[in-house]
Coordinates of C-alpha atoms in Angstrom, one line a residue:
Chain A
M1 CA 0.0 -0.2 -0.1
S2 CA 1.6 3.1 -0.9
E3 CA 1.7 6.2 1.4
H4 CA 0.4 9.3 0.4
I5 CA 3.0 12.2 1.0
V6 CA 1.3 15.4 2.5
P7 CA 2.7 18.7 2.4
K8 CA 3.7 20.3 5.3
S9 CA 1.6 23.1 4.6
T10 CA -1.7 21.4 4.4
Y11 CA -1.3 20.6 8.3
Y12 CA -0.6 23.9 8.9
T13 CA -3.6 25.0 7.4
I14 CA -5.3 22.5 8.9
F15 CA -4.3 23.2 12.4
V16 CA -5.1 27.1 11.8
L17 CA -8.4 25.9 10.6
L18 CA -9.0 23.8 14.1
L19 CA -7.7 26.9 16.0
V20 CA -10.1 29.0 14.1
L21 CA -13.1 26.6 14.9
T22 CA -12.4 26.6 18.2
Y23 CA -12.5 30.3 18.8
T24 CA -15.9 30.2 16.7
T25 CA -17.3 28.0 19.2
V26 CA -16.2 30.1 22.4
Q27 CA -17.5 33.2 20.6
V28 CA -20.8 31.5 19.8
A29 CA -21.3 30.4 23.3
Y30 CA -21.7 34.2 24.2
F31 CA -25.0 34.4 22.1
D32 CA -27.9 32.8 23.3
L33 CA -29.3 31.0 20.1
G34 CA -32.2 29.2 21.7
P35 CA -32.3 25.7 21.1
F36 CA -29.6 26.1 18.3
N37 CA -27.2 26.5 21.0
V38 CA -26.6 22.5 20.9
V39 CA -26.9 22.5 17.0
A40 CA -24.4 25.0 16.6
A41 CA -21.6 23.6 19.1
L42 CA -22.0 20.1 17.9
G43 CA -22.0 21.4 14.2
I44 CA -18.7 23.0 14.8
A45 CA -17.5 19.9 16.8
F46 CA -18.4 17.9 13.6
L47 CA -17.0 19.8 11.2
K48 CA -13.7 19.9 13.5
A49 CA -13.7 16.2 13.9
S50 CA -14.1 15.9 9.7
L51 CA -11.1 17.9 9.3
V52 CA -8.9 15.9 11.5
V53 CA -10.1 12.3 10.1
L54 CA -9.8 13.4 6.7
F55 CA -6.5 15.2 7.0
F56 CA -4.5 14.2 10.2
M57 CA -5.6 10.3 9.9
H58 CA -5.5 10.1 5.9
A59 CA -8.7 9.2 5.4
K60 CA -9.4 11.4 2.3
W61 CA -6.5 9.2 0.8
A62 CA -7.3 6.1 2.0
P63 CA -8.2 2.8 0.0
K64 CA -11.8 2.4 -0.6
L65 CA -11.9 -0.8 2.2
Q66 CA -11.0 1.9 4.9
K67 CA -13.3 4.3 4.0
L68 CA -16.3 1.6 3.8
I69 CA -15.0 0.7 7.4
M70 CA -14.9 4.4 8.9
A71 CA -18.3 4.7 7.1
G72 CA -19.6 1.7 9.2
A73 CA -18.1 2.9 12.3
L74 CA -19.8 6.2 11.9
F75 CA -23.0 4.2 11.0
W76 CA -23.0 2.3 14.0
L77 CA -22.6 5.6 16.3
A78 CA -25.7 6.7 14.3
I79 CA -27.6 3.5 15.5
M80 CA -26.5 4.4 18.9
F81 CA -27.8 7.9 18.7
S82 CA -30.9 7.5 16.8
F83 CA -32.2 4.4 19.0
T84 CA -31.6 5.9 22.0
M85 CA -33.2 9.4 20.8
M86 CA -36.3 7.1 19.7
D87 CA -36.6 6.7 23.3
Y88 CA -36.1 10.1 24.8
L89 CA -38.3 11.7 22.0
T90 CA -41.5 9.4 22.6
R91 CA -41.5 9.4 26.3
F92 CA -45.0 11.6 26.3
L93 CA -46.3 9.8 22.7
D94 CA -49.4 8.2 23.6
V95 CA -49.4 5.4 21.1
A96 CA -52.6 3.7 22.4
R97 CA -54.7 6.7 20.4
Chain B
M1 CA -4.0 -44.6 14.5
T2 CA -1.9 -46.5 16.5
T3 CA 1.1 -46.5 14.2
A4 CA 1.1 -42.5 14.1
V5 CA 4.2 -40.9 15.7
L6 CA 4.3 -37.0 16.8
P7 CA 5.9 -34.7 14.3
R8 CA 9.5 -34.1 15.1
E9 CA 9.5 -30.4 15.6
D10 CA 6.2 -28.7 16.0
Y11 CA 5.3 -25.5 17.8
L12 CA 5.2 -26.8 21.5
N13 CA 9.0 -28.5 21.3
T14 CA 11.0 -25.8 19.4
D15 CA 11.7 -24.2 22.7
Y16 CA 10.7 -25.0 26.2
S17 CA 12.2 -21.8 27.8
L18 CA 9.7 -19.5 29.9
R19 CA 10.7 -16.5 27.7
S20 CA 9.9 -18.4 24.4
W21 CA 6.3 -18.7 25.6
L22 CA 5.9 -15.0 27.6
L23 CA 7.7 -13.4 24.2
T24 CA 5.9 -15.6 21.6
T25 CA 4.1 -14.2 18.7
D26 CA 3.0 -17.6 17.7
H27 CA -0.6 -17.6 17.3
K28 CA -0.8 -21.2 18.7
R29 CA 1.3 -20.4 21.6
I30 CA -1.0 -17.0 22.4
C31 CA -3.9 -19.5 22.7
I32 CA -2.5 -21.8 25.0
L33 CA -1.5 -18.8 27.1
Y34 CA -5.1 -17.8 26.7
L35 CA -6.4 -21.3 27.5
V36 CA -4.7 -21.5 30.9
T37 CA -5.6 -17.7 31.8
I38 CA -9.6 -18.2 31.1
T39 CA -9.2 -21.4 32.8
L40 CA -7.9 -20.2 36.0
F41 CA -11.0 -17.1 35.9
F42 CA -13.4 -20.0 35.1
A43 CA -12.4 -21.8 38.1
I44 CA -12.5 -18.6 40.2
G45 CA -16.1 -17.6 38.5
G46 CA -17.3 -21.3 39.3
A47 CA -16.1 -21.1 42.7
F48 CA -18.3 -18.0 43.4
A49 CA -21.1 -19.8 41.6
A50 CA -20.5 -22.7 44.2
M51 CA -21.1 -20.3 47.1
I52 CA -24.0 -18.8 45.6
R53 CA -25.8 -22.5 45.0
L54 CA -24.7 -23.4 48.3
S55 CA -26.4 -20.7 49.8
L56 CA -29.6 -20.6 48.2
A57 CA -30.1 -24.3 49.2
T58 CA -31.8 -23.0 52.4
P59 CA -34.5 -20.4 52.2
T60 CA -33.2 -18.7 55.3
G61 CA -30.1 -16.8 53.5
S62 CA -27.9 -18.0 56.7
L63 CA -24.7 -18.9 54.8
V64 CA -23.5 -15.7 54.0
S65 CA -24.5 -11.9 55.1
D66 CA -26.5 -10.1 52.6
E67 CA -23.5 -8.0 51.5
T68 CA -21.4 -10.7 50.9
Y69 CA -24.0 -12.5 48.8
N70 CA -24.4 -9.3 46.4
K71 CA -20.7 -9.5 46.2
L72 CA -20.6 -13.1 45.2
F73 CA -23.3 -12.9 42.4
T74 CA -21.4 -9.8 41.0
M75 CA -17.9 -11.3 40.9
H76 CA -19.6 -14.3 39.5
G77 CA -21.0 -12.4 36.5
I78 CA -18.0 -10.1 36.4
I79 CA -15.3 -12.9 35.8
M80 CA -17.6 -15.6 33.9
V81 CA -18.7 -12.5 31.5
F82 CA -15.8 -10.5 31.0
F83 CA -13.1 -12.4 31.6
F84 CA -14.1 -16.1 30.4
L85 CA -17.1 -15.9 28.0
V86 CA -16.1 -13.0 25.8
P87 CA -12.6 -14.2 25.2
S88 CA -13.3 -18.1 25.3
I89 CA -13.6 -19.1 21.9
P90 CA -12.5 -16.1 19.9
A91 CA -8.8 -15.8 21.9
T92 CA -8.2 -19.7 22.3
L93 CA -9.8 -22.1 19.3
G94 CA -10.0 -18.7 17.1
N95 CA -6.5 -17.6 17.6
F96 CA -5.3 -20.9 16.9
F97 CA -7.3 -22.1 13.8
I98 CA -8.3 -18.9 12.0
P99 CA -4.9 -18.7 10.5
I100 CA -4.5 -22.4 10.0
M101 CA -8.0 -22.9 8.4
I102 CA -7.2 -20.1 5.8
G103 CA -4.0 -21.4 5.1
A104 CA -2.1 -18.8 6.7
K105 CA 1.4 -18.6 8.7
D106 CA -0.1 -16.5 11.3
V107 CA -2.5 -13.7 12.2
A108 CA -1.9 -10.5 10.5
F109 CA -0.4 -8.7 13.5
P110 CA 1.2 -11.4 15.6
K111 CA 2.9 -8.8 18.0
L112 CA -0.4 -7.2 18.1
N113 CA -2.1 -10.6 19.1
L114 CA 0.3 -11.1 22.3
A115 CA -0.1 -7.4 23.3
S116 CA -3.8 -8.6 23.3
W117 CA -2.8 -11.4 26.0
Y118 CA -0.7 -8.8 28.1
I119 CA -3.6 -6.1 28.1
F120 CA -6.3 -9.0 28.8
T121 CA -4.2 -10.5 31.7
I122 CA -3.5 -6.9 33.2
G123 CA -7.3 -5.8 33.1
G124 CA -7.8 -9.2 34.7
C125 CA -5.3 -8.8 37.7
F126 CA -7.1 -5.1 38.2
T127 CA -10.4 -6.9 38.8
L128 CA -9.2 -9.8 40.9
W129 CA -7.1 -6.8 43.1
A130 CA -10.9 -5.5 43.3
L131 CA -12.2 -8.6 44.1
I132 CA -9.6 -9.4 46.8
T133 CA -9.8 -6.0 48.5
G134 CA -13.2 -5.8 49.1
G135 CA -15.3 -7.0 45.9
V136 CA -17.8 -5.3 44.4
D137 CA -21.4 -5.3 44.9
T138 CA -23.5 -3.9 42.1
G139 CA -24.1 -6.8 39.9
W140 CA -22.2 -7.4 36.6
T141 CA -24.3 -4.6 35.0
F142 CA -22.8 -1.5 37.2
Y143 CA -26.4 0.1 36.9
T144 CA -27.1 3.5 38.2
P145 CA -27.6 5.3 40.3
F146 CA -26.3 2.6 42.5
S147 CA -23.1 2.0 41.0
T148 CA -22.2 5.8 40.9
L149 CA -23.8 7.5 44.1
S150 CA -24.7 4.5 46.6
S151 CA -22.1 1.4 46.5
N152 CA -19.1 1.7 48.6
T153 CA -17.4 -1.2 46.9
N154 CA -14.5 -1.3 44.7
V155 CA -16.5 -0.1 41.7
S156 CA -14.1 2.0 39.9
L157 CA -11.3 -0.7 40.2
A158 CA -13.5 -3.3 38.8
A159 CA -14.7 -1.3 35.9
L160 CA -11.3 -0.4 35.2
G161 CA -9.8 -3.7 35.0
I162 CA -12.7 -4.5 32.3
F163 CA -12.1 -1.3 30.6
I164 CA -8.5 -2.3 30.1
A165 CA -9.3 -6.0 29.2
G166 CA -11.7 -4.6 26.7
F167 CA -8.9 -3.2 24.4
A168 CA -7.6 -6.9 24.2
S169 CA -11.1 -7.7 22.8
I170 CA -10.9 -4.7 20.3
L171 CA -7.6 -5.7 19.3
T172 CA -8.2 -9.4 18.7
G173 CA -11.2 -8.6 16.7
L174 CA -9.2 -6.4 14.5
N175 CA -6.6 -8.9 14.1
F176 CA -9.1 -11.5 13.1
M177 CA -10.7 -9.1 10.6
V178 CA -7.5 -8.3 8.9
T179 CA -6.3 -11.9 8.9
I180 CA -9.4 -13.2 7.2
H181 CA -9.6 -10.3 4.9
R182 CA -5.8 -10.3 3.7
M183 CA -4.3 -13.9 4.5
R184 CA -6.0 -16.3 3.1
A185 CA -4.1 -19.0 0.8
P186 CA -4.8 -19.1 -2.8
G187 CA -7.9 -20.6 -3.9
M188 CA -9.2 -19.5 -0.4
T189 CA -12.4 -17.8 -1.3
W190 CA -14.9 -16.4 1.1
F191 CA -17.4 -19.1 0.0
R192 CA -15.1 -21.6 0.2
M193 CA -14.4 -20.8 4.0
P194 CA -15.2 -23.0 7.1
L195 CA -18.3 -21.4 8.9
F196 CA -15.9 -21.4 11.6
L197 CA -14.5 -18.3 9.8
W198 CA -17.7 -16.8 9.2
S199 CA -18.8 -16.9 12.7
M200 CA -15.4 -15.5 13.9
Y201 CA -15.7 -12.7 11.5
A202 CA -19.0 -11.7 12.7
T203 CA -17.7 -11.7 16.4
S204 CA -14.9 -9.9 15.5
L205 CA -17.1 -7.2 13.8
I206 CA -19.4 -6.9 17.2
M207 CA -15.9 -6.6 19.3
V208 CA -14.6 -3.8 17.3
L209 CA -18.0 -2.0 16.9
G210 CA -19.3 -2.9 20.4
T211 CA -16.5 -2.8 22.7
P212 CA -15.6 0.9 22.6
V213 CA -19.2 1.9 23.7
L214 CA -18.5 -0.4 27.2
A215 CA -15.3 1.6 27.5
I216 CA -16.6 5.0 27.8
T217 CA -19.6 4.0 29.5
L218 CA -17.6 2.6 32.3
L219 CA -15.3 5.8 32.1
L220 CA -18.3 7.7 32.8
V221 CA -19.0 5.8 35.6
A222 CA -15.9 6.2 36.8
A223 CA -15.8 10.1 36.0
E224 CA -19.5 10.3 37.9
R225 CA -18.1 8.4 41.0
L226 CA -14.9 10.2 41.3
L227 CA -15.5 13.7 39.7
H228 CA -18.8 13.9 40.5
L229 CA -19.9 14.9 37.0
G230 CA -23.7 14.9 36.0
I231 CA -24.2 12.3 33.5
F232 CA -26.5 9.6 35.3
D233 CA -27.4 11.3 38.3
P234 CA -30.9 13.1 38.1
A235 CA -29.6 15.6 40.7
R236 CA -27.3 16.9 38.5
G237 CA -29.1 16.8 35.3
G238 CA -27.8 13.4 34.3
D239 CA -30.3 10.3 33.4
P240 CA -29.6 6.7 34.8
V241 CA -32.0 5.4 32.0
L242 CA -29.0 6.8 29.7
F243 CA -26.4 4.2 31.3
Q244 CA -28.5 1.3 30.4
H245 CA -29.1 2.5 27.1
L246 CA -25.2 2.7 26.6
F247 CA -24.4 -0.4 28.7
W248 CA -26.8 -2.7 26.6
F249 CA -25.6 -0.9 23.5
Y250 CA -22.7 -3.4 24.2
S251 CA -23.8 -5.8 26.4
H252 CA -26.5 -7.1 24.4
P253 CA -24.3 -7.8 21.2
A254 CA -22.0 -9.1 23.8
V255 CA -24.0 -12.2 24.4
Y256 CA -23.4 -12.8 20.3
I257 CA -19.8 -12.4 20.9
M258 CA -20.3 -15.3 23.2
I259 CA -23.1 -17.6 20.9
V260 CA -21.7 -17.0 17.5
P261 CA -18.4 -18.5 17.8
S262 CA -20.2 -21.6 19.3
M263 CA -22.3 -21.6 16.5
G264 CA -19.6 -21.7 14.2
V265 CA -17.9 -24.8 16.1
V266 CA -21.4 -26.7 15.9
S267 CA -21.2 -26.2 12.0
E268 CA -17.8 -27.6 11.8
I269 CA -18.6 -30.4 13.9
I270 CA -22.0 -31.2 12.7
A271 CA -20.4 -31.6 9.2
A272 CA -17.3 -33.8 10.4
F273 CA -19.5 -36.4 12.2
S274 CA -22.2 -36.5 9.5
R275 CA -19.9 -36.8 6.6
K276 CA -21.7 -34.2 5.0
R277 CA -21.2 -30.3 3.6
V278 CA -23.2 -28.4 5.9
F279 CA -26.8 -27.9 4.6
G280 CA -27.5 -24.0 3.1
Y281 CA -23.9 -23.0 3.6
E282 CA -24.4 -19.5 2.4
F283 CA -27.6 -19.0 4.6
V284 CA -25.6 -20.1 7.6
A285 CA -22.8 -18.1 6.3
F286 CA -24.9 -14.9 6.3
S287 CA -27.1 -15.9 9.1
S288 CA -23.7 -15.2 11.5
L289 CA -23.6 -11.8 10.0
A290 CA -26.9 -11.2 10.2
I291 CA -27.2 -11.9 14.2
A292 CA -24.2 -9.6 14.6
V293 CA -26.1 -6.7 12.8
F294 CA -29.2 -7.3 14.4
G295 CA -28.0 -7.6 17.7
F296 CA -27.1 -3.9 17.5
L297 CA -30.7 -3.1 17.1
V298 CA -32.3 -5.0 20.1
W299 CA -30.7 -3.6 23.4
G300 CA -33.8 -1.8 24.6
H301 CA -35.4 -4.9 25.1
H302 CA -33.7 -4.9 28.5
L303 CA -35.3 -1.5 29.5
F304 CA -38.6 -2.6 29.3
V305 CA -39.8 -1.9 32.8
A306 CA -36.9 0.7 33.3
G307 CA -38.9 3.6 31.8
L308 CA -38.6 3.0 28.5
S309 CA -41.0 5.1 26.3
V310 CA -44.0 2.7 24.9
Y311 CA -43.1 3.6 21.2
S312 CA -39.8 2.6 21.4
A313 CA -40.2 -0.6 23.5
M314 CA -42.5 -1.8 20.7
V315 CA -40.1 -1.2 18.0
F316 CA -37.3 -3.2 20.1
S317 CA -39.6 -6.0 21.1
L318 CA -40.3 -6.2 17.3
L319 CA -36.5 -6.3 16.2
S320 CA -35.9 -8.8 19.1
Y321 CA -38.3 -11.2 17.3
V322 CA -36.4 -10.7 14.2
V323 CA -33.0 -12.1 15.6
A324 CA -35.1 -15.4 16.2
I325 CA -34.9 -15.7 12.2
P326 CA -31.1 -16.2 11.5
S327 CA -30.8 -18.2 14.7
A328 CA -33.5 -20.8 13.5
V329 CA -31.8 -20.6 10.0
K330 CA -28.8 -22.1 11.8
V331 CA -30.8 -24.7 13.9
F332 CA -32.9 -25.7 11.1
N333 CA -29.8 -26.1 8.7
W334 CA -27.8 -28.0 11.2
T335 CA -30.8 -30.2 12.0
A336 CA -31.1 -30.6 7.9
T337 CA -27.4 -31.6 7.3
L338 CA -28.0 -34.4 9.8
Y339 CA -30.7 -35.7 7.3
K340 CA -29.5 -38.5 5.9
G341 CA -26.1 -38.1 7.0
S342 CA -23.4 -40.8 8.4
I343 CA -23.7 -39.7 11.6
S344 CA -21.1 -40.7 14.4
F345 CA -21.8 -39.9 18.3
A346 CA -18.0 -39.1 19.3
T347 CA -17.5 -36.5 21.8
P348 CA -17.6 -33.5 20.3
M349 CA -20.7 -34.5 18.5
L350 CA -22.2 -35.0 21.5
Y351 CA -21.5 -31.4 22.8
A352 CA -22.5 -30.1 19.4
F353 CA -26.1 -31.9 20.2
G354 CA -26.5 -30.5 23.5
F355 CA -25.8 -26.9 22.3
I356 CA -28.6 -27.3 19.7
W357 CA -31.1 -28.6 22.4
M358 CA -30.1 -26.0 25.1
F359 CA -29.6 -23.1 22.3
T360 CA -33.1 -23.8 21.5
I361 CA -34.5 -23.8 24.8
G362 CA -32.2 -20.4 25.3
G363 CA -33.5 -18.8 22.0
L364 CA -37.1 -19.8 22.5
T365 CA -37.6 -18.4 26.2
G366 CA -36.1 -15.1 24.9
L367 CA -38.8 -14.6 22.5
F368 CA -40.8 -14.9 26.2
L369 CA -38.7 -12.1 27.3
A370 CA -39.1 -10.2 24.4
S371 CA -42.8 -9.9 24.4
L372 CA -43.7 -6.6 26.2
G373 CA -46.7 -7.9 28.4
L374 CA -44.9 -11.4 29.5
D375 CA -41.9 -9.4 30.1
I376 CA -43.3 -7.3 32.8
H377 CA -44.2 -10.6 35.2
L378 CA -40.5 -12.1 34.1
T379 CA -38.2 -9.2 34.4
D380 CA -35.7 -9.9 37.2
T381 CA -37.1 -12.9 37.9
Y382 CA -35.1 -16.2 37.8
F383 CA -36.6 -16.8 34.7
V384 CA -34.1 -14.4 33.0
V385 CA -31.2 -16.1 35.2
A386 CA -32.3 -19.6 33.4
H387 CA -32.7 -18.1 30.0
F388 CA -29.5 -16.3 29.7
H389 CA -27.5 -19.7 31.3
Y390 CA -29.0 -21.3 28.4
I391 CA -27.4 -19.2 26.5
M392 CA -24.5 -18.5 27.9
V393 CA -23.6 -21.9 29.4
G394 CA -25.7 -24.2 27.7
G395 CA -24.8 -22.7 24.5
A396 CA -21.7 -20.8 24.4
I397 CA -19.6 -23.2 27.0
M398 CA -21.2 -26.3 25.2
G399 CA -19.8 -25.1 22.1
Y400 CA -16.4 -24.1 23.6
M401 CA -16.0 -27.6 25.1
G402 CA -17.1 -29.4 22.2
G403 CA -14.6 -27.3 20.1
L404 CA -12.1 -28.1 22.4
H405 CA -12.6 -31.7 22.1
Y406 CA -12.9 -31.6 18.1
W407 CA -9.3 -29.7 18.0
W408 CA -7.6 -31.1 21.2
P409 CA -5.8 -33.7 18.9
K410 CA -4.6 -31.3 16.6
M411 CA -3.5 -28.6 19.2
T412 CA -1.8 -31.2 21.3
G413 CA -0.8 -34.5 19.2
R414 CA -2.7 -36.8 21.6
M415 CA -6.1 -38.0 21.8
Y416 CA -8.1 -37.7 25.0
P417 CA -9.9 -40.8 26.6
E418 CA -13.3 -41.5 24.4
G419 CA -15.0 -43.3 27.3
W420 CA -14.4 -40.6 30.0
A421 CA -15.2 -37.7 27.6
K422 CA -18.5 -39.0 26.7
I423 CA -19.3 -39.6 30.6
G424 CA -17.8 -35.8 31.0
A425 CA -19.9 -34.8 28.3
L426 CA -23.2 -36.3 29.8
T427 CA -22.6 -35.3 33.2
I428 CA -22.3 -31.4 32.1
F429 CA -25.7 -32.0 30.0
L430 CA -27.6 -33.5 32.9
G431 CA -25.8 -31.3 35.5
F432 CA -26.6 -28.5 33.6
N433 CA -30.3 -28.9 32.8
L434 CA -30.7 -30.1 36.4
T435 CA -29.5 -26.6 37.5
F436 CA -31.2 -24.0 35.1
F437 CA -34.7 -25.9 34.4
P438 CA -35.9 -25.6 37.9
Q439 CA -35.2 -21.8 37.7
F440 CA -37.6 -21.1 34.6
I441 CA -40.3 -22.7 37.0
L442 CA -39.0 -20.4 40.0
G443 CA -38.7 -17.5 37.8
Y444 CA -42.3 -18.0 36.4
M445 CA -43.4 -18.7 40.0
G446 CA -42.1 -15.2 41.0
M447 CA -38.6 -15.9 42.6
P448 CA -36.9 -12.4 41.9
R449 CA -33.1 -12.9 41.4
R450 CA -30.4 -11.5 43.1
Y451 CA -31.8 -12.4 46.4
H452 CA -30.8 -15.1 48.6
V453 CA -33.8 -14.9 51.1
Y454 CA -37.0 -16.7 49.5
P455 CA -40.2 -17.9 50.5
P456 CA -39.9 -21.7 51.9
E457 CA -42.2 -23.2 48.9
F458 CA -39.2 -22.3 46.3
Q459 CA -37.0 -24.5 48.5
T460 CA -37.5 -27.9 46.5
L461 CA -36.6 -26.3 43.3
N462 CA -33.7 -24.4 44.8
V463 CA -32.6 -27.4 46.2
L464 CA -32.8 -29.3 42.9
S465 CA -30.9 -26.6 41.2
S466 CA -28.0 -26.8 43.6
A467 CA -27.8 -30.4 43.4
G468 CA -27.7 -30.3 39.3
A469 CA -24.7 -27.5 40.0
S470 CA -22.6 -30.1 42.2
I471 CA -23.1 -32.5 39.2
L472 CA -22.4 -29.8 36.5
G473 CA -19.1 -28.7 38.8
I474 CA -18.1 -32.6 38.6
G475 CA -18.8 -32.4 34.8
Y476 CA -16.4 -29.7 34.4
L477 CA -13.8 -31.4 36.7
I478 CA -13.6 -34.5 34.4
P479 CA -12.5 -32.9 31.2
L480 CA -9.9 -30.7 33.4
V481 CA -8.3 -33.9 34.8
Y482 CA -8.7 -36.1 31.5
L483 CA -7.5 -33.6 29.1
L484 CA -4.4 -32.8 30.9
W485 CA -3.7 -36.4 31.5
S486 CA -3.9 -36.6 27.6
L487 CA -0.9 -34.2 27.5
K488 CA 1.3 -37.1 28.5
Y489 CA -0.5 -40.4 28.4
G490 CA -3.0 -39.6 25.5
P491 CA -2.3 -41.8 22.3
I492 CA -0.9 -40.1 19.7
A493 CA -3.8 -38.8 17.5
G494 CA -2.0 -38.5 14.2
D495 CA -3.0 -35.6 11.8
N496 CA -6.5 -36.6 11.1
P497 CA -7.9 -38.4 13.7
W498 CA -11.4 -37.8 12.7
N499 CA -10.9 -37.9 8.7
A500 CA -12.3 -34.4 8.6
K501 CA -12.3 -31.9 5.7
G502 CA -10.3 -28.6 6.1
L503 CA -7.0 -27.1 6.0
E504 CA -6.2 -27.8 9.7
W505 CA -6.3 -31.5 9.1
Q506 CA -3.5 -31.4 6.5
T507 CA -1.1 -30.1 8.4
T508 CA 0.7 -32.3 11.1
S509 CA -0.5 -32.5 14.8
P510 CA 0.9 -30.5 16.5
P511 CA 1.5 -27.9 13.6
P512 CA 4.9 -26.7 13.0
K513 CA 5.8 -23.6 13.9
H514 CA 4.7 -21.9 11.0
N515 CA 1.8 -24.2 10.4
F516 CA 2.3 -25.4 7.0
E517 CA 5.3 -26.8 4.8
E518 CA 4.4 -25.1 1.6
T519 CA 1.4 -22.5 1.3
P520 CA -1.5 -24.6 0.9
V521 CA -3.5 -24.2 -2.4
V522 CA -7.4 -24.9 -1.8
T523 CA -9.2 -26.1 -5.0
E524 CA -12.4 -27.3 -3.4
E525 CA -15.1 -25.8 -1.1
A526 CA -15.6 -26.3 2.4
Y527 CA -17.2 -29.7 3.7
N528 CA -16.5 -31.6 0.5
Y529 CA -17.2 -35.2 2.5
G530 CA -18.7 -36.8 -1.1
G531 CA -15.2 -36.0 -2.7
L532 CA -17.5 -34.2 -5.3
E533 CA -16.4 -31.7 -8.0
E534 CA -17.1 -28.0 -7.0
S535 CA -20.7 -27.7 -7.0
H536 CA -21.0 -24.1 -5.9
V537 CA -22.0 -21.7 -7.9
G538 CA -21.2 -17.9 -7.9

């Protein structure tokens, strides 16, 4: 398996981007967005995690099987979240009606 | 068989030094390391079980204090689940036979394999330390808020041991998946693989995808206990039911980590001792993967009375029924394999029959518990205890014992005494059923689990159960004695004592260090007992 050589400049760019996004997280926390507080925080976190996985972990240049495995892991995480939320969001649902 | 001789050089006699064992990267030697370790854990867990059954022989709970009884069943569960059942078949038989059955010299990452054993052992030491220095009383499930707020036992230390051992499980699963993907011999296509490999692949999938969730869950328990973070404590904005969601997201699939490898072993044994290809090979192969995937969608059935929403309880109940389909595919296909087979009742086959019998009872009673109405009556009763022991002991351990007997001649080069082995298998079967069948009735009558004081009218059934446990204990001692005996005095087995198909039977017994003199080339499908030309299409 050939290793993809990534120029150092890419890593520095991603690092700066991560810092900017961290700063954004802090700044956003000063505004009350109501129900979107969590959405904004998680959205930025997801963006940051994606950058780390894609560039620092070389997922962008990984073979298809590895990409499939990563997607599988994400899918399993989605199962955990969605099925747990299925409980929390329907606690007060009257199914008998 | 009498003319057979041991090979001049094999993996056991290349080097006898302690160093050669502790620093080995040979998957076969790592299997032996695991075998010794988990047998020790099984003995410890069994000793706790013996004390539980002894205490339950009388209704007054006078043998041990309430606190001690809580610790006994907790430590029995923790040791048996995390330090025996989860690693049992994968780390021993899987480790030994996955590379040989695909025609490889070793697993993909031999050093990682050894590291897994060390990680497992270190984790085990932490948990044992927790047990020796006072024990844990939360039940093996560590339910909050008791585990985080009330229990003043060694919860964090025991959880740390399980946390560490979990990484051994993840790394073993990863190792096996890569090995099966990348190391297959020429001609060993996916659909020529023995079904044991399919089941090990499915198991590895669960290990890799599920175990991290257990790790983070236990870490959160420790964080709440030690740092007082509000995660599961409602007073601090947490939710105790969240713990149950996270815990069972791993721990329900973990049941399939225990049972799916046994199913693979049973497929091998049924084929070898019926002299037939497993009926519906592809269906049995894919049913392993289906169980692995569906297993992740059913955890909510442990939460039916915990405050789970009615809507989501209905979904989880339905999905739990769905798991019965791939399980039934296996049972029916094994039975169909027997049809018109040339059946012999050698010891491994007795264990396989025992497996089918007890897995069927365990599986069907699982459907009782998956139905919403009945589960309210049966939750936290001995019915549940009986059900999961039928799966985990009657199923998983029967498969493990069957596999151990089936492959023992290959692993050691020597045969065990067949007569004693049959007596052992029958003793285990009888002892097991006498121990756990009365518990179905007790549970149905309303005896709760985890109590050692019970109404006097339950005593007869409890005495029956305790009597069965003593028979079961003797049943496990018999193989321990004759298997150890056979290491020195057993007749030389020869390369293929069962006249079975599969690459593992084509090399010497015990195999050489690198398994094969030359890389084998596979030209036929698995279980080609008819000696037929390739009949598989596609």
